[in-house]
Amino acid sequence: MKQAPIHILYISGFGDGYDHIRRKLLGWWHYKNVTIELVPMKWSDNADFDSKFARLSQAIDKVKGKRIVLIGESAGGSMAVHMYASRPNELYKAMTICGKNTQPEKVAQHYYDKSPAFKTSMDKLNDSIGKLSDKQCSRFVSIHPIYDPVVPVNETIIPGCRTVRLWSIGHLVSIGLALTILSWKIVREAKR
């Protein structure tokens, strides 16, 4: 039986000024039966968590007849977790690239000062993780480097999730590789 195509909703992390670069790099992802859309979080604007969550929810509502995969980058990882926990029957899976998925108490205060919406997202994170079923956890993929000084590897992994290691070191380098020469690996995981 033929499976429905995949539609990836890519949730941006910090660095709102780089959304045009993200969009351009994602535009180069040409894979059979895969479409992709950037959902900018604009973490540094004054919009609250609920507004950002609604933006992602509206993007999901527009997708018809496809298997939806969320990919949260860095700070966008927490948003992927929240959405995956709140709409389990509509989402095929969730993935993060260097995603800040656990341990909100270890976030440096200057990130919270920069984005109160991110603080709210992290404050609610443990509740959303607690809502994930075992099946959902097994369909959650944490993609991380060997070493990341910004989001340590152990903070990307939720209990019961699948992990994929990129043979890279560093936060921005690993995200850059995932968006470019390792995009095939990301798409392969999305389809799996």
CSV table of C-alpha atoms in Angstrom, one decimal:
chain,number,residue,atom,x,y,z
A,1,MET,CA,0.0,0.0,0.0
A,2,LYS,CA,1.3,3.4,-1.0
A,3,GLN,CA,2.0,5.8,2.0
A,4,ALA,CA,0.9,9.4,2.0
A,5,PRO,CA,3.7,11.9,1.2
A,6,ILE,CA,5.6,13.6,4.1
A,7,HIS,CA,5.2,17.3,4.9
A,8,ILE,CA,7.9,18.6,7.2
A,9,LEU,CA,7.2,21.6,9.4
A,10,TYR,CA,10.6,23.0,10.3
A,11,ILE,CA,10.4,25.0,13.6
A,12,SER,CA,13.2,27.6,13.9
A,13,GLY,CA,15.3,28.2,16.9
A,14,PHE,CA,16.9,31.4,18.0
A,15,GLY,CA,18.5,33.7,15.4
A,16,ASP,CA,15.4,35.2,13.8
A,17,GLY,CA,17.6,37.1,11.5
A,18,TYR,CA,18.7,33.8,9.9
A,19,ASP,CA,15.2,32.7,8.8
A,20,HIS,CA,15.9,33.8,5.2
A,21,ILE,CA,19.0,31.5,5.2
A,22,ARG,CA,17.0,28.7,6.8
A,23,ARG,CA,14.3,29.1,4.1
A,24,LYS,CA,16.8,29.1,1.3
A,25,LEU,CA,18.6,26.0,2.6
A,26,LEU,CA,15.3,24.2,3.1
A,27,GLY,CA,14.4,25.2,-0.4
A,28,TRP,CA,17.2,23.0,-1.6
A,29,TRP,CA,15.7,19.9,0.0
A,30,HIS,CA,14.3,18.1,-3.1
A,31,TYR,CA,13.3,14.6,-2.0
A,32,LYS,CA,10.7,12.4,-3.5
A,33,ASN,CA,7.3,12.6,-1.7
A,34,VAL,CA,8.6,15.2,0.7
A,35,THR,CA,7.5,18.9,1.0
A,36,ILE,CA,8.9,21.2,3.6
A,37,GLU,CA,7.8,24.5,5.2
A,38,LEU,CA,9.6,26.8,7.6
A,39,VAL,CA,7.5,27.9,10.6
A,40,PRO,CA,9.4,30.9,12.0
A,41,MET,CA,9.1,31.2,15.8
A,42,LYS,CA,10.5,34.7,16.0
A,43,TRP,CA,11.6,34.1,19.5
A,44,SER,CA,12.9,37.6,20.1
A,45,ASP,CA,9.6,39.4,19.2
A,46,ASN,CA,7.1,40.4,21.9
A,47,ALA,CA,4.6,37.7,21.0
A,48,ASP,CA,3.8,35.3,23.8
A,49,PHE,CA,4.0,31.5,23.9
A,50,ASP,CA,0.4,31.0,22.9
A,51,SER,CA,0.8,33.1,19.8
A,52,LYS,CA,3.8,31.1,18.7
A,53,PHE,CA,2.0,27.8,19.5
A,54,ALA,CA,-1.0,29.0,17.5
A,55,ARG,CA,1.2,29.9,14.5
A,56,LEU,CA,2.5,26.3,14.4
A,57,SER,CA,-1.0,24.9,15.0
A,58,GLN,CA,-2.3,26.9,12.0
A,59,ALA,CA,0.5,25.5,9.8
A,60,ILE,CA,-0.6,22.0,10.8
A,61,ASP,CA,-4.3,22.8,10.0
A,62,LYS,CA,-3.4,23.8,6.4
A,63,VAL,CA,-1.8,20.4,5.6
A,64,LYS,CA,-4.1,17.9,4.0
A,65,GLY,CA,-3.5,14.3,3.0
A,66,LYS,CA,0.1,14.1,4.1
A,67,ARG,CA,2.0,12.7,7.0
A,68,ILE,CA,3.1,15.6,9.1
A,69,VAL,CA,6.6,15.6,10.7
A,70,LEU,CA,7.7,18.3,13.0
A,71,ILE,CA,11.4,19.2,13.1
A,72,GLY,CA,12.4,21.6,15.9
A,73,GLU,CA,15.8,23.3,15.7
A,74,SER,CA,17.5,24.2,19.0
A,75,ALA,CA,15.0,26.3,21.0
A,76,GLY,CA,12.3,25.1,18.5
A,77,GLY,CA,12.7,21.6,20.0
A,78,SER,CA,10.6,22.6,23.0
A,79,MET,CA,7.8,23.8,20.6
A,80,ALA,CA,7.9,20.5,18.7
A,81,VAL,CA,7.5,18.6,22.0
A,82,HIS,CA,4.5,20.7,23.0
A,83,MET,CA,2.7,20.3,19.7
A,84,TYR,CA,3.5,16.6,19.5
A,85,ALA,CA,2.0,16.1,22.9
A,86,SER,CA,-1.1,18.1,22.1
A,87,ARG,CA,-2.0,16.7,18.7
A,88,PRO,CA,-0.9,13.1,18.8
A,89,ASN,CA,-3.4,11.7,16.3
A,90,GLU,CA,-2.5,14.3,13.6
A,91,LEU,CA,1.3,14.1,13.6
A,92,TYR,CA,3.4,11.3,12.1
A,93,LYS,CA,6.4,12.0,14.2
A,94,ALA,CA,8.5,14.8,15.8
A,95,MET,CA,12.2,15.3,15.5
A,96,THR,CA,14.7,17.8,16.8
A,97,ILE,CA,18.1,19.0,15.6
A,98,CYS,CA,20.2,20.0,18.6
A,99,GLY,CA,16.9,20.6,20.3
A,100,LYS,CA,16.5,21.9,23.8
A,101,ASN,CA,14.1,19.2,24.9
A,102,THR,CA,14.7,18.6,28.6
A,103,GLN,CA,16.1,20.3,31.7
A,104,PRO,CA,14.6,23.8,31.6
A,105,GLU,CA,16.5,24.6,34.8
A,106,LYS,CA,19.8,24.5,32.9
A,107,VAL,CA,18.9,27.3,30.5
A,108,ALA,CA,21.0,30.4,31.0
A,109,GLN,CA,19.0,33.4,32.2
A,110,HIS,CA,20.0,35.6,29.2
A,111,TYR,CA,18.0,33.3,26.9
A,112,TYR,CA,14.9,33.8,29.0
A,113,ASP,CA,15.5,37.5,29.2
A,114,LYS,CA,15.8,37.6,25.4
A,115,SER,CA,12.6,35.6,25.0
A,116,PRO,CA,9.9,35.3,27.6
A,117,ALA,CA,8.0,33.0,25.2
A,118,PHE,CA,10.9,30.6,25.3
A,119,LYS,CA,10.9,30.7,29.1
A,120,THR,CA,7.2,29.8,29.1
A,121,SER,CA,7.9,27.0,26.6
A,122,MET,CA,10.6,25.6,28.8
A,123,ASP,CA,8.5,26.0,32.0
A,124,LYS,CA,5.7,23.8,30.4
A,125,LEU,CA,8.1,21.3,29.0
A,126,ASN,CA,8.0,18.6,31.7
A,127,ASP,CA,4.2,18.6,31.6
A,128,SER,CA,4.2,18.0,27.8
A,129,ILE,CA,6.8,15.3,28.1
A,130,GLY,CA,4.6,13.6,30.7
A,131,LYS,CA,1.7,13.5,28.2
A,132,LEU,CA,3.7,11.6,25.6
A,133,SER,CA,2.7,8.0,25.3
A,134,ASP,CA,5.3,5.2,24.9
A,135,LYS,CA,4.4,5.0,21.2
A,136,GLN,CA,4.9,8.8,20.7
A,137,CYS,CA,8.3,8.6,22.5
A,138,SER,CA,9.4,5.9,20.2
A,139,ARG,CA,8.4,8.1,17.2
A,140,PHE,CA,10.3,11.1,18.6
A,141,VAL,CA,13.9,11.4,17.1
A,142,SER,CA,16.6,13.4,18.8
A,143,ILE,CA,19.3,14.3,16.2
A,144,HIS,CA,22.4,15.6,18.0
A,145,PRO,CA,26.2,16.0,17.5
A,146,ILE,CA,29.0,14.2,19.4
A,147,TYR,CA,29.4,17.3,21.5
A,148,ASP,CA,27.4,20.5,21.8
A,149,PRO,CA,28.4,23.2,24.3
A,150,VAL,CA,25.1,25.1,23.8
A,151,VAL,CA,22.6,22.3,24.2
A,152,PRO,CA,24.4,19.3,25.8
A,153,VAL,CA,23.5,16.0,24.2
A,154,ASN,CA,21.8,14.6,27.3
A,155,GLU,CA,19.4,17.7,27.2
A,156,THR,CA,18.2,16.7,23.7
A,157,ILE,CA,17.0,13.2,24.7
A,158,ILE,CA,13.5,12.6,26.1
A,159,PRO,CA,12.9,9.2,27.7
A,160,GLY,CA,12.2,6.4,25.2
A,161,CYS,CA,13.1,8.5,22.1
A,162,ARG,CA,15.2,7.4,19.2
A,163,THR,CA,18.6,9.1,18.9
A,164,VAL,CA,20.6,9.8,15.8
A,165,ARG,CA,24.2,11.1,16.1
A,166,LEU,CA,25.7,13.4,13.6
A,167,TRP,CA,29.5,13.0,13.4
A,168,SER,CA,30.0,16.7,14.2
A,169,ILE,CA,31.0,18.9,17.0
A,170,GLY,CA,29.3,22.2,17.9
A,171,HIS,CA,25.8,23.6,17.8
A,172,LEU,CA,25.7,25.9,14.8
A,173,VAL,CA,28.0,23.6,12.8
A,174,SER,CA,25.7,20.6,13.4
A,175,ILE,CA,22.6,22.6,12.5
A,176,GLY,CA,24.3,23.8,9.4
A,177,LEU,CA,25.3,20.3,8.4
A,178,ALA,CA,21.8,19.0,9.0
A,179,LEU,CA,20.4,21.8,6.7
A,180,THR,CA,22.9,21.1,3.9
A,181,ILE,CA,25.0,18.1,3.2
A,182,LEU,CA,23.3,15.8,5.8
A,183,SER,CA,19.8,16.8,4.9
A,184,TRP,CA,19.4,13.3,3.3
A,185,LYS,CA,19.9,11.8,6.7
A,186,ILE,CA,17.2,14.1,8.3
A,187,VAL,CA,14.7,13.2,5.5
A,188,ARG,CA,15.5,9.5,5.8
A,189,GLU,CA,14.6,9.7,9.5
A,190,ALA,CA,11.4,11.7,8.8
A,191,LYS,CA,10.3,9.0,6.4
A,192,ARG,CA,11.1,6.0,8.6
